[in-house]
PDB file of C-alpha atoms and ligand atoms in Angstrom:
ATOM      1  CA  UNK A  21      23.605  16.110 -27.922  1.00 94.00           C
ATOM      2  CA  UNK A  22      21.317  18.010 -25.791  1.00 98.00           C
ATOM      3  CA  UNK A  23      18.239  15.960 -23.295  1.00 98.00           C
ATOM      4  CA  UNK A  24      15.137  16.501 -22.272  1.00 98.00           C
ATOM      5  CA  UNK A  25      13.501  15.208 -19.303  1.00 98.00           C
ATOM      6  CA  UNK A  26       9.197  16.210 -18.545  1.00 98.00           C
ATOM      7  CA  UNK A  27       8.474  14.145 -15.869  1.00 98.00           C
ATOM      8  CA  UNK A  28      12.190  13.934 -13.481  1.00 98.00           C
ATOM      9  CA  UNK A  29      10.884  14.114  -9.911  1.00 96.00           C
ATOM     10  CA  UNK A  30       8.720  10.649 -10.981  1.00 96.00           C
ATOM     11  CA  UNK A  31       9.659   7.164 -10.430  1.00 98.00           C
ATOM     12  CA  UNK A  32      10.460   6.443 -13.970  1.00 98.00           C
ATOM     13  CA  UNK A  33      11.568  10.210 -13.379  1.00 98.00           C
ATOM     14  CA  UNK A  34      14.490  10.268 -11.526  1.00 98.00           C
ATOM     15  CA  UNK A  35      16.040   6.745 -12.034  1.00 98.00           C
ATOM     16  CA  UNK A  36      16.064   8.032 -15.901  1.00 98.00           C
ATOM     17  CA  UNK A  37      17.885  11.742 -13.796  1.00 98.00           C
ATOM     18  CA  UNK A  38      20.590   8.961 -12.350  1.00 98.00           C
ATOM     19  CA  UNK A  39      20.908   7.367 -15.117  1.00 98.00           C
ATOM     20  CA  UNK A  40      21.579  10.296 -17.655  1.00 98.00           C
ATOM     21  CA  UNK A  41      23.890  11.384 -15.009  1.00 98.00           C
ATOM     22  CA  UNK A  42      25.992   8.968 -15.523  1.00 98.00           C
ATOM     23  CA  UNK A  43      26.390  10.910 -19.290  1.00 98.00           C
ATOM     24  CA  UNK A  44      27.921  13.216 -20.822  1.00 97.00           C
ATOM     25  CA  UNK A  45      25.045  14.279 -22.334  1.00 98.00           C
ATOM     26  CA  UNK A  46      23.659  17.920 -22.244  1.00 98.00           C
ATOM     27  CA  UNK A  47      20.406  17.469 -20.000  1.00 98.00           C
ATOM     28  CA  UNK A  48      17.380  19.311 -18.403  1.00 98.00           C
ATOM     29  CA  UNK A  49      15.989  17.816 -16.040  1.00 98.00           C
ATOM     30  CA  UNK A  50      12.439  19.545 -15.690  1.00 98.00           C
ATOM     31  CA  UNK A  51       9.787  19.246 -13.376  1.00 97.00           C
ATOM     32  CA  UNK A  52       6.118  21.078 -12.163  1.00 95.00           C
ATOM     33  CA  UNK A  53       8.792  23.850 -10.757  1.00 96.00           C
ATOM     34  CA  UNK A  54       9.916  25.076 -14.167  1.00 98.00           C
ATOM     35  CA  UNK A  55       7.001  23.540 -16.334  1.00 98.00           C
ATOM     36  CA  UNK A  56       3.763  23.355 -16.608  1.00 98.00           C
ATOM     37  CA  UNK A  57       2.560  20.166 -19.123  1.00 98.00           C
ATOM     38  CA  UNK A  58      -1.474  20.686 -18.394  1.00 98.00           C
ATOM     39  CA  UNK A  59       0.303  24.545 -20.304  1.00 98.00           C
ATOM     40  CA  UNK A  60       0.473  25.084 -24.121  1.00 98.00           C
ATOM     41  CA  UNK A  61       2.527  27.890 -23.454  1.00 98.00           C
ATOM     42  CA  UNK A  62       4.584  26.957 -20.871  1.00 98.00           C
ATOM     43  CA  UNK A  63       5.718  23.258 -22.436  1.00 98.00           C
ATOM     44  CA  UNK A  64       6.506  25.254 -26.165  1.00 98.00           C
ATOM     45  CA  UNK A  65       9.099  27.607 -23.953  1.00 98.00           C
ATOM     46  CA  UNK A  66      10.753  24.970 -22.346  1.00 98.00           C
ATOM     47  CA  UNK A  67      11.371  23.291 -25.322  1.00 98.00           C
ATOM     48  CA  UNK A  68      12.335  26.538 -27.355  1.00 98.00           C
ATOM     49  CA  UNK A  69      13.827  27.540 -24.713  1.00 98.00           C
ATOM     50  CA  UNK A  70      16.283  24.113 -24.091  1.00 98.00           C
ATOM     51  CA  UNK A  71      16.654  22.849 -28.111  1.00 98.00           C
ATOM     52  CA  UNK A  72      16.565  19.030 -27.233  1.00 98.00           C
ATOM     53  CA  UNK A  73      17.465  17.103 -29.586  1.00 98.00           C
ATOM     54  CA  UNK A  74      15.979  13.843 -27.360  1.00 98.00           C
ATOM     55  CA  UNK A  75      12.683  14.349 -25.150  1.00 98.00           C
ATOM     56  CA  UNK A  76      11.971  11.582 -22.672  1.00 98.00           C
ATOM     57  CA  UNK A  77       8.350  12.042 -20.890  1.00 98.00           C
ATOM     58  CA  UNK A  78       7.918  10.525 -17.882  1.00 98.00           C
ATOM     59  CA  UNK A  79       5.876  13.252 -16.933  1.00 98.00           C
ATOM     60  CA  UNK A  80       1.630  11.644 -15.794  1.00 97.00           C
ATOM     61  CA  UNK A  81      -0.556  11.417 -13.882  1.00 97.00           C
ATOM     62  CA  UNK A  82      -0.206   7.340 -12.034  1.00 96.00           C
ATOM     63  CA  UNK A  83      -1.153   5.466  -9.597  1.00 96.00           C
ATOM     64  CA  UNK A  84      -3.262   1.942  -8.741  1.00 96.00           C
ATOM     65  CA  UNK A  85      -5.646  -0.476  -8.985  1.00 95.00           C
ATOM     66  CA  UNK A  86      -7.599   1.967  -6.708  1.00 94.00           C
ATOM     67  CA  UNK A  87      -6.622   5.133  -7.800  1.00 95.00           C
ATOM     68  CA  UNK A  88      -7.027   4.443 -11.587  1.00 93.00           C
ATOM     69  CA  UNK A  89     -10.565   3.261 -11.357  1.00 92.00           C
ATOM     70  CA  UNK A  90     -11.228   6.047  -8.433  1.00 94.00           C
ATOM     71  CA  UNK A  91     -10.093   8.806 -10.423  1.00 96.00           C
ATOM     72  CA  UNK A  92     -10.748   8.295 -14.282  1.00 97.00           C
ATOM     73  CA  UNK A  93     -12.052  11.751 -15.008  1.00 97.00           C
ATOM     74  CA  UNK A  94      -8.780  13.247 -13.666  1.00 97.00           C
ATOM     75  CA  UNK A  95      -6.063  10.784 -15.238  1.00 97.00           C
ATOM     76  CA  UNK A  96      -7.832  10.192 -18.810  1.00 98.00           C
ATOM     77  CA  UNK A  97      -7.915  14.676 -18.273  1.00 98.00           C
ATOM     78  CA  UNK A  98      -4.390  14.930 -17.396  1.00 98.00           C
ATOM     79  CA  UNK A  99      -2.545  12.629 -19.195  1.00 98.00           C
ATOM     80  CA  UNK A 100      -4.352  13.181 -21.957  1.00 98.00           C
ATOM     81  CA  UNK A 101      -3.475  17.532 -21.107  1.00 98.00           C
ATOM     82  CA  UNK A 102       0.493  16.129 -21.488  1.00 98.00           C
ATOM     83  CA  UNK A 103       1.030  14.242 -24.051  1.00 98.00           C
ATOM     84  CA  UNK A 104      -0.972  16.928 -26.002  1.00 98.00           C
ATOM     85  CA  UNK A 105       0.832  19.990 -25.129  1.00 98.00           C
ATOM     86  CA  UNK A 106       4.868  18.376 -25.942  1.00 98.00           C
ATOM     87  CA  UNK A 107       3.419  17.149 -29.544  1.00 98.00           C
ATOM     88  CA  UNK A 108       1.613  19.902 -30.236  1.00 98.00           C
ATOM     89  CA  UNK A 109       4.725  22.476 -29.082  1.00 98.00           C
ATOM     90  CA  UNK A 110       7.133  20.356 -31.407  1.00 98.00           C
ATOM     91  CA  UNK A 111       4.996  21.002 -33.920  1.00 96.00           C
ATOM     92  CA  UNK A 112       6.539  23.653 -35.786  1.00 93.00           C
ATOM     93  CA  UNK A 113       9.769  22.834 -34.670  1.00 97.00           C
ATOM     94  CA  UNK A 114      13.445  21.164 -36.070  1.00 96.00           C
ATOM     95  CA  UNK A 115      12.827  17.023 -35.797  1.00 97.00           C
ATOM     96  CA  UNK A 116      13.779  15.947 -32.289  1.00 98.00           C
ATOM     97  CA  UNK A 117      13.730  12.374 -31.100  1.00 98.00           C
ATOM     98  CA  UNK A 118      10.537  11.370 -28.796  1.00 98.00           C
ATOM     99  CA  UNK A 119      10.627   8.787 -26.126  1.00 98.00           C
ATOM    100  CA  UNK A 120       7.471   8.603 -25.087  1.00 97.00           C
ATOM    101  CA  UNK A 121       6.199   6.229 -22.382  1.00 97.00           C
ATOM    102  CA  UNK A 122       3.736   4.226 -22.099  1.00 96.00           C
ATOM    103  CA  UNK A 123       2.051   0.922 -20.098  1.00 95.00           C
ATOM    104  CA  UNK A 124       1.051  -2.706 -19.999  1.00 97.00           C
ATOM    105  CA  UNK A 125      -2.255  -1.578 -19.705  1.00 96.00           C
ATOM    106  CA  UNK A 126      -2.844  -0.079 -23.236  1.00 98.00           C
ATOM    107  CA  UNK A 127      -2.900  -3.948 -24.379  1.00 98.00           C
ATOM    108  CA  UNK A 128      -6.296  -5.691 -24.183  1.00 97.00           C
ATOM    109  CA  UNK A 129      -8.111  -7.417 -21.110  1.00 96.00           C
ATOM    110  CA  UNK A 130      -8.698 -11.203 -23.705  1.00 96.00           C
ATOM    111  CA  UNK A 131      -4.599  -9.897 -24.928  1.00 97.00           C
ATOM    112  CA  UNK A 132      -2.345 -13.700 -25.685  1.00 97.00           C
ATOM    113  CA  UNK A 133      -0.085 -13.691 -22.977  1.00 97.00           C
ATOM    114  CA  UNK A 134       3.023 -13.283 -23.416  1.00 98.00           C
ATOM    115  CA  UNK A 135       1.748  -9.903 -25.562  1.00 98.00           C
ATOM    116  CA  UNK A 136       3.216  -8.494 -28.365  1.00 98.00           C
ATOM    117  CA  UNK A 137       3.494  -5.239 -29.757  1.00 98.00           C
ATOM    118  CA  UNK A 138       1.074  -6.062 -32.258  1.00 98.00           C
ATOM    119  CA  UNK A 139      -1.679  -6.963 -29.684  1.00 98.00           C
ATOM    120  CA  UNK A 140      -1.901  -3.400 -29.352  1.00 98.00           C
ATOM    121  CA  UNK A 141      -6.065  -2.098 -30.033  1.00 97.00           C
ATOM    122  CA  UNK A 142      -7.291  -5.631 -30.887  1.00 97.00           C
ATOM    123  CA  UNK A 143      -9.830  -6.002 -28.193  1.00 97.00           C
ATOM    124  CA  UNK A 144     -11.112  -4.509 -25.149  1.00 97.00           C
ATOM    125  CA  UNK A 145      -9.682  -2.817 -22.177  1.00 97.00           C
ATOM    126  CA  UNK A 146      -9.480  -4.220 -18.300  1.00 95.00           C
ATOM    127  CA  UNK A 147     -11.754  -1.611 -16.978  1.00 95.00           C
ATOM    128  CA  UNK A 148      -9.788  -0.806 -13.703  1.00 94.00           C
ATOM    129  CA  UNK A 149      -7.634   1.420 -15.699  1.00 93.00           C
ATOM    130  CA  UNK A 150      -9.746   1.663 -18.805  1.00 97.00           C
ATOM    131  CA  UNK A 151      -9.146   5.377 -18.861  1.00 97.00           C
ATOM    132  CA  UNK A 152      -5.874   5.546 -17.936  1.00 97.00           C
ATOM    133  CA  UNK A 153      -4.691   3.494 -21.288  1.00 97.00           C
ATOM    134  CA  UNK A 154      -7.562   5.401 -23.679  1.00 98.00           C
ATOM    135  CA  UNK A 155      -5.097   8.745 -22.615  1.00 98.00           C
ATOM    136  CA  UNK A 156      -1.864   6.823 -22.910  1.00 98.00           C
ATOM    137  CA  UNK A 157      -3.541   5.277 -26.845  1.00 98.00           C
ATOM    138  CA  UNK A 158      -4.506   9.027 -27.191  1.00 98.00           C
ATOM    139  CA  UNK A 159      -0.819   9.589 -27.127  1.00 98.00           C
ATOM    140  CA  UNK A 160       0.654   6.810 -28.769  1.00 98.00           C
ATOM    141  CA  UNK A 161      -2.149   7.445 -32.327  1.00 97.00           C
ATOM    142  CA  UNK A 162      -0.206  11.121 -31.754  1.00 97.00           C
ATOM    143  CA  UNK A 163       3.152   9.999 -31.493  1.00 96.00           C
ATOM    144  CA  UNK A 164       2.831   8.325 -35.045  1.00 95.00           C
ATOM    145  CA  UNK A 165       0.887  11.154 -36.375  1.00 96.00           C
ATOM    146  CA  UNK A 166       3.549  13.818 -36.102  1.00 96.00           C
ATOM    147  CA  UNK A 167       5.620  11.449 -36.967  1.00 95.00           C
ATOM    148  CA  UNK A 168       4.170  11.168 -40.399  1.00 95.00           C
ATOM    149  CA  UNK A 169       3.380  14.192 -40.795  1.00 96.00           C
ATOM    150  CA  UNK A 170       6.199  16.647 -39.027  1.00 96.00           C
ATOM    151  CA  UNK A 171       9.018  14.425 -39.253  1.00 94.00           C
ATOM    152  CA  UNK A 172       9.907  14.436 -35.944  1.00 97.00           C
ATOM    153  CA  UNK A 173      10.928  10.224 -34.916  1.00 97.00           C
ATOM    154  CA  UNK A 174       8.282   9.116 -31.701  1.00 98.00           C
ATOM    155  CA  UNK A 175       8.572   6.256 -29.961  1.00 98.00           C
ATOM    156  CA  UNK A 176       6.761   4.491 -27.583  1.00 98.00           C
ATOM    157  CA  UNK A 177       8.330   2.601 -24.538  1.00 98.00           C
ATOM    158  CA  UNK A 178       5.499   0.782 -23.420  1.00 98.00           C
ATOM    159  CA  UNK A 179       7.502  -0.477 -19.933  1.00 98.00           C
ATOM    160  CA  UNK A 180       5.926  -3.456 -17.717  1.00 98.00           C
ATOM    161  CA  UNK A 181       4.767  -3.139 -14.328  1.00 98.00           C
ATOM    162  CA  UNK A 182       7.554  -0.763 -12.660  1.00 98.00           C
ATOM    163  CA  UNK A 183       8.353  -0.496  -8.993  1.00 98.00           C
ATOM    164  CA  UNK A 184      12.398   0.788  -7.072  1.00 98.00           C
ATOM    165  CA  UNK A 185      13.278   4.213  -5.578  1.00 97.00           C
ATOM    166  CA  UNK A 186      12.167   7.553  -5.636  1.00 98.00           C
ATOM    167  CA  UNK A 187       8.367   5.319  -6.342  1.00 97.00           C
ATOM    168  CA  UNK A 188       5.254   6.977  -4.511  1.00 96.00           C
ATOM    169  CA  UNK A 189       4.631   5.136  -1.940  1.00 97.00           C
ATOM    170  CA  UNK A 190       0.603   5.537  -0.558  1.00 96.00           C
ATOM    171  CA  UNK A 191      -1.563   3.242   1.520  1.00 96.00           C
ATOM    172  CA  UNK A 192      -4.426   3.482  -0.958  1.00 95.00           C
ATOM    173  CA  UNK A 193      -3.189   5.173  -3.765  1.00 96.00           C
ATOM    174  CA  UNK A 194      -0.162   3.807  -5.276  1.00 96.00           C
ATOM    175  CA  UNK A 195       0.667   0.997  -6.893  1.00 98.00           C
ATOM    176  CA  UNK A 196       0.904  -3.298  -5.148  1.00 98.00           C
ATOM    177  CA  UNK A 197       4.525  -2.457  -4.268  1.00 98.00           C
ATOM    178  CA  UNK A 198       4.785   0.637  -2.794  1.00 98.00           C
ATOM    179  CA  UNK A 199       1.164   0.020  -1.325  1.00 98.00           C
ATOM    180  CA  UNK A 200       2.043  -3.797   0.350  1.00 98.00           C
ATOM    181  CA  UNK A 201       5.461  -1.816   1.535  1.00 98.00           C
ATOM    182  CA  UNK A 202       3.759   0.535   3.317  1.00 98.00           C
ATOM    183  CA  UNK A 203       1.006  -1.075   4.716  1.00 98.00           C
ATOM    184  CA  UNK A 204       3.388  -3.741   5.456  1.00 98.00           C
ATOM    185  CA  UNK A 205       5.720  -1.793   7.305  1.00 98.00           C
ATOM    186  CA  UNK A 206       2.741  -0.818   9.189  1.00 98.00           C
ATOM    187  CA  UNK A 207       1.390  -3.423   9.968  1.00 98.00           C
ATOM    188  CA  UNK A 208       4.928  -4.577  11.683  1.00 98.00           C
ATOM    189  CA  UNK A 209       5.314  -1.645  13.605  1.00 98.00           C
ATOM    190  CA  UNK A 210       2.224  -1.977  15.027  1.00 98.00           C
ATOM    191  CA  UNK A 211       1.871  -5.680  15.793  1.00 97.00           C
ATOM    192  CA  UNK A 212      -1.013  -6.518  13.556  1.00 98.00           C
ATOM    193  CA  UNK A 213      -1.571  -9.998  13.375  1.00 98.00           C
ATOM    194  CA  UNK A 214      -3.365  -9.685  10.235  1.00 98.00           C
ATOM    195  CA  UNK A 215      -2.968  -8.299   7.631  1.00 98.00           C
ATOM    196  CA  UNK A 216      -4.935  -7.622   4.044  1.00 98.00           C
ATOM    197  CA  UNK A 217      -3.868  -7.712   0.816  1.00 98.00           C
ATOM    198  CA  UNK A 218      -6.637  -6.832  -1.763  1.00 98.00           C
ATOM    199  CA  UNK A 219      -8.025  -9.230  -4.029  1.00 98.00           C
ATOM    200  CA  UNK A 220      -7.863 -12.864  -4.359  1.00 98.00           C
ATOM    201  CA  UNK A 221      -3.903 -13.163  -4.919  1.00 98.00           C
ATOM    202  CA  UNK A 222      -3.771 -14.788  -8.209  1.00 98.00           C
ATOM    203  CA  UNK A 223      -3.121 -12.384 -10.284  1.00 98.00           C
ATOM    204  CA  UNK A 224      -0.149 -12.668 -12.263  1.00 98.00           C
ATOM    205  CA  UNK A 225       2.153  -9.755 -12.493  1.00 98.00           C
ATOM    206  CA  UNK A 226       5.763  -8.949 -13.976  1.00 98.00           C
ATOM    207  CA  UNK A 227       8.372  -6.427 -12.678  1.00 98.00           C
ATOM    208  CA  UNK A 228      10.741  -4.927 -13.685  1.00 98.00           C
ATOM    209  CA  UNK A 229      13.261  -2.838 -11.747  1.00 98.00           C
ATOM    210  CA  UNK A 230      12.656   1.404 -12.809  1.00 98.00           C
ATOM    211  CA  UNK A 231      16.116   1.254 -12.936  1.00 98.00           C
ATOM    212  CA  UNK A 232      16.390  -1.004 -15.195  1.00 98.00           C
ATOM    213  CA  UNK A 233      13.642   0.697 -17.367  1.00 98.00           C
ATOM    214  CA  UNK A 234      16.131   3.690 -16.827  1.00 98.00           C
ATOM    215  CA  UNK A 235      18.857   1.866 -18.396  1.00 98.00           C
ATOM    216  CA  UNK A 236      16.524   0.571 -21.337  1.00 98.00           C
ATOM    217  CA  UNK A 237      16.056   3.488 -21.903  1.00 98.00           C
ATOM    218  CA  UNK A 238      19.649   4.679 -22.090  1.00 98.00           C
ATOM    219  CA  UNK A 239      20.180   1.627 -24.488  1.00 98.00           C
ATOM    220  CA  UNK A 240      17.491   2.598 -27.003  1.00 98.00           C
ATOM    221  CA  UNK A 241      18.715   6.099 -27.724  1.00 98.00           C
ATOM    222  CA  UNK A 242      22.791   4.907 -27.565  1.00 98.00           C
ATOM    223  CA  UNK A 243      21.703   2.039 -30.162  1.00 98.00           C
ATOM    224  CA  UNK A 244      19.678   4.296 -32.264  1.00 97.00           C
ATOM    225  CA  UNK A 245      16.174   1.788 -32.112  1.00 98.00           C
ATOM    226  CA  UNK A 246      13.804   3.755 -33.393  1.00 96.00           C
ATOM    227  CA  UNK A 247      10.825   0.697 -33.522  1.00 96.00           C
ATOM    228  CA  UNK A 248       7.282   2.651 -33.212  1.00 96.00           C
ATOM    229  CA  UNK A 249       6.650   1.306 -30.110  1.00 98.00           C
ATOM    230  CA  UNK A 250       8.346  -2.070 -27.675  1.00 98.00           C
ATOM    231  CA  UNK A 251       7.731  -3.549 -24.751  1.00 98.00           C
ATOM    232  CA  UNK A 252       9.783  -3.319 -22.122  1.00 98.00           C
ATOM    233  CA  UNK A 253       9.401  -6.126 -19.420  1.00 98.00           C
ATOM    234  CA  UNK A 254      11.613  -7.942 -16.853  1.00 98.00           C
ATOM    235  CA  UNK A 255       9.856 -11.594 -17.586  1.00 97.00           C
ATOM    236  CA  UNK A 256      10.611 -12.629 -14.101  1.00 94.00           C
ATOM    237  CA  UNK A 257       6.312 -13.284 -13.691  1.00 97.00           C
ATOM    238  CA  UNK A 258       5.168 -13.838 -10.268  1.00 98.00           C
ATOM    239  CA  UNK A 259       1.645 -13.860  -8.344  1.00 98.00           C
ATOM    240  CA  UNK A 260      -0.065 -11.629  -6.775  1.00 98.00           C
ATOM    241  CA  UNK A 261       0.484 -13.849  -3.758  1.00 98.00           C
ATOM    242  CA  UNK A 262       3.908 -14.964  -4.483  1.00 98.00           C
ATOM    243  CA  UNK A 263       4.680 -11.840  -3.619  1.00 98.00           C
ATOM    244  CA  UNK A 264       3.575 -10.262  -0.731  1.00 98.00           C
ATOM    245  CA  UNK A 265       4.449 -13.016   0.516  1.00 98.00           C
ATOM    246  CA  UNK A 266       8.484 -12.055  -0.387  1.00 98.00           C
ATOM    247  CA  UNK A 267       7.547  -8.462   0.854  1.00 98.00           C
ATOM    248  CA  UNK A 268       6.844 -10.750   4.260  1.00 98.00           C
ATOM    249  CA  UNK A 269      10.602 -11.626   4.110  1.00 98.00           C
ATOM    250  CA  UNK A 270      12.096  -8.544   3.568  1.00 98.00           C
ATOM    251  CA  UNK A 271       9.916  -6.590   6.453  1.00 98.00           C
ATOM    252  CA  UNK A 272      10.272  -8.871   7.794  1.00 98.00           C
ATOM    253  CA  UNK A 273       6.573  -8.821   9.078  1.00 98.00           C
ATOM    254  CA  UNK A 274       5.536 -11.952  11.503  1.00 97.00           C
ATOM    255  CA  UNK A 275       2.368 -12.107  10.809  1.00 97.00           C
ATOM    256  CA  UNK A 276      -0.866 -13.396   8.570  1.00 98.00           C
ATOM    257  CA  UNK A 277      -1.411 -12.395   5.329  1.00 98.00           C
ATOM    258  CA  UNK A 278      -5.184 -12.669   4.345  1.00 98.00           C
ATOM    259  CA  UNK A 279      -6.201 -12.047   1.568  1.00 98.00           C
ATOM    260  CA  UNK A 280      -9.444  -9.187   0.795  1.00 98.00           C
ATOM    261  CA  UNK A 281     -11.197 -10.476  -1.543  1.00 97.00           C
ATOM    262  CA  UNK A 282     -14.141  -7.553  -1.762  1.00 96.00           C
ATOM    263  CA  UNK A 283     -11.105  -5.666  -3.600  1.00 96.00           C
ATOM    264  CA  UNK A 284     -10.371  -6.136  -7.298  1.00 95.00           C
ATOM    265  CA  UNK A 285      -8.328  -7.944  -9.070  1.00 96.00           C
ATOM    266  CA  UNK A 286      -8.449  -6.235 -12.500  1.00 95.00           C
ATOM    267  CA  UNK A 287      -6.197  -8.249 -15.089  1.00 96.00           C
ATOM    268  CA  UNK A 288      -5.893 -11.707 -14.591  1.00 96.00           C
ATOM    269  CA  UNK A 289      -1.989 -11.833 -16.169  1.00 97.00           C
ATOM    270  CA  UNK A 290      -0.052  -9.138 -17.980  1.00 96.00           C
ATOM    271  CA  UNK A 291       3.115 -10.422 -18.782  1.00 98.00           C
ATOM    272  CA  UNK A 292       4.749  -8.634 -21.250  1.00 98.00           C
ATOM    273  CA  UNK A 293       6.676 -10.093 -24.817  1.00 98.00           C
ATOM    274  CA  UNK A 294       9.875  -8.521 -24.637  1.00 98.00           C
ATOM    275  CA  UNK A 295      11.403 -10.560 -27.604  1.00 98.00           C
ATOM    276  CA  UNK A 296      12.010  -6.739 -29.956  1.00 98.00           C
ATOM    277  CA  UNK A 297      14.290  -5.556 -26.895  1.00 98.00           C
ATOM    278  CA  UNK A 298      15.781  -8.358 -25.582  1.00 98.00           C
ATOM    279  CA  UNK A 299      17.009  -9.714 -29.647  1.00 98.00           C
ATOM    280  CA  UNK A 300      18.428  -5.832 -29.562  1.00 98.00           C
ATOM    281  CA  UNK A 301      20.808  -6.684 -26.685  1.00 98.00           C
ATOM    282  CA  UNK A 302      19.308  -5.368 -23.568  1.00 98.00           C
ATOM    283  CA  UNK A 303      18.486  -7.609 -20.990  1.00 97.00           C
ATOM    284  CA  UNK A 304      16.959  -6.143 -16.780  1.00 98.00           C
ATOM    285  CA  UNK A 305      20.322  -6.268 -13.635  1.00 98.00           C
ATOM    286  CA  UNK A 306      18.167  -5.954 -11.088  1.00 98.00           C
ATOM    287  CA  UNK A 307      16.504  -9.462  -9.796  1.00 98.00           C
ATOM    288  CA  UNK A 308      12.864  -8.565  -7.367  1.00 98.00           C
ATOM    289  CA  UNK A 309      14.079  -9.518  -4.297  1.00 98.00           C
ATOM    290  CA  UNK A 310      16.907  -7.428  -4.029  1.00 98.00           C
ATOM    291  CA  UNK A 311      15.120  -4.823  -6.145  1.00 98.00           C
ATOM    292  CA  UNK A 312      11.903  -5.361  -2.569  1.00 98.00           C
ATOM    293  CA  UNK A 313      14.547  -4.334  -0.182  1.00 98.00           C
ATOM    294  CA  UNK A 314      16.560  -1.973  -2.079  1.00 98.00           C
ATOM    295  CA  UNK A 315      12.910   0.018  -2.828  1.00 98.00           C
ATOM    296  CA  UNK A 316      11.579  -1.127   1.038  1.00 98.00           C
ATOM    297  CA  UNK A 317      15.294   0.597   2.358  1.00 98.00           C
ATOM    298  CA  UNK A 318      14.709   3.666   0.287  1.00 98.00           C
ATOM    299  CA  UNK A 319      10.972   4.121   1.531  1.00 98.00           C
ATOM    300  CA  UNK A 320      12.141   3.568   5.510  1.00 97.00           C
ATOM    301  CA  UNK A 321      14.921   6.472   5.143  1.00 97.00           C
ATOM    302  CA  UNK A 322      12.737   9.122   2.632  1.00 95.00           C
TER     303      UNK A 322
HETATM  304  P1  GDP B 423      -2.613  -3.297 -11.805  1.00 59.06           P
HETATM  305  O1  GDP B 423      -0.755  -4.100 -12.817  1.00 59.06           O
HETATM  306  O2  GDP B 423      -2.849  -2.283 -12.904  1.00 59.06           O
HETATM  307  O3  GDP B 423      -3.366  -3.971 -11.728  1.00 59.06           O
HETATM  308  O4  GDP B 423      -2.179  -2.402 -10.806  1.00 59.06           O
HETATM  309  P2  GDP B 423      -1.507  -2.868  -9.438  1.00 59.06           P
HETATM  310  O5  GDP B 423      -0.544  -2.801  -8.915  1.00 59.06           O
HETATM  311  O6  GDP B 423      -2.341  -1.745  -8.637  1.00 59.06           O
HETATM  312  O7  GDP B 423      -2.136  -3.963  -9.105  1.00 59.06           O
HETATM  313  C1  GDP B 423      -1.543  -4.934  -8.937  1.00 59.06           C
HETATM  314  C2  GDP B 423      -3.001  -6.522  -7.982  1.00 59.06           C
HETATM  315  O8  GDP B 423      -1.863  -6.163  -7.148  1.00 59.06           O
HETATM  316  C3  GDP B 423      -3.921  -5.989  -8.553  1.00 59.06           C
HETATM  317  O9  GDP B 423      -4.491  -7.208  -9.198  1.00 59.06           O
HETATM  318  C4  GDP B 423      -4.672  -6.070  -6.921  1.00 59.06           C
HETATM  319  O10 GDP B 423      -5.622  -5.930  -6.506  1.00 59.06           O
HETATM  320  C5  GDP B 423      -3.362  -6.475  -5.906  1.00 59.06           C
HETATM  321  N1  GDP B 423      -2.818  -6.072  -5.328  1.00 59.06           N
HETATM  322  C6  GDP B 423      -2.810  -6.404  -3.505  1.00 59.06           C
HETATM  323  N2  GDP B 423      -3.439  -5.734  -2.465  1.00 59.06           N
HETATM  324  C7  GDP B 423      -2.844  -4.545  -2.973  1.00 59.06           C
HETATM  325  C8  GDP B 423      -2.607  -3.617  -2.406  1.00 59.06           C
HETATM  326  O11 GDP B 423      -2.257  -2.988  -1.394  1.00 59.06           O
HETATM  327  N3  GDP B 423      -2.340  -2.609  -3.373  1.00 59.06           N
HETATM  328  C9  GDP B 423      -2.556  -2.123  -4.672  1.00 59.06           C
HETATM  329  N4  GDP B 423      -2.186  -1.230  -5.479  1.00 59.06           N
HETATM  330  N5  GDP B 423      -3.032  -3.356  -5.493  1.00 59.06           N
HETATM  331  C10 GDP B 423      -2.782  -4.444  -4.313  1.00 59.06           C
END
């Protein structure tokens, strides 16, 4: 079996790579060095050359609440282009299994929690990341169309908020875990007395370690699970306030945590209903405290 991984240098792609390296599958770990996913010909050339049975698309323009809201056009355009080029490339090829990755933000703001797969397109999106979500929803629709008309087997996975080693650590533009780790580490080094967490601290988030998510992808391949749409969560939910205090302990920061209510909260709660994948027999292994320790160690040494 030949597996082509697009976006193999990012948070998900790097963890997928580590998981697949432990198997005997023939893999091509593609990155922007060998393939320009914004270009149809470059995408098609890589796929035709390697002739994969499976494509795992981990390539995406991603970011936290601030980056999503500030760069709406780029997030929408780049994610559309990546998915359009991969799907358009395979239209004329023999059947391929495509594992296409989305995000829990594709679900409506008022979806009932825990959010089941059937909530898709049942209401309006959360405004801070609606542009990104719209690109991902379009990719799901495109994948479902290609599946029906061209016989490819497209499986859309919707992971909950991911974090871990190989994350993109940026003070302003990353997701909450790498953002807090980076900024709080700086606060510790500079003996800052107060540390400001964005928003009210009340939003609830479910976090899944990217290594666990990578293992769920292998589980789906090896157990030949073929659902169109599948949530992948941890069922471990914390408030941003609780998360900040766990990170404070992990980093050993001694200052006071305050909340900057001028910054947006985004979605008040997005806990996925992952009953389907749990019933298939997959379970996450890395607890949040442990995963945060590993992420912090990785951050310091990288
Ligand atoms: P979201 O899950 O799409 O909202 O994405 P994020 O991971 O960026 O944000 C999650 C929550 O953490 C939001 O309520 C943010 O306001 C809050 N938050 C608190 N401090 C930070 C920070 O330093 N960076 C980010 N990205 N979010 C933060």
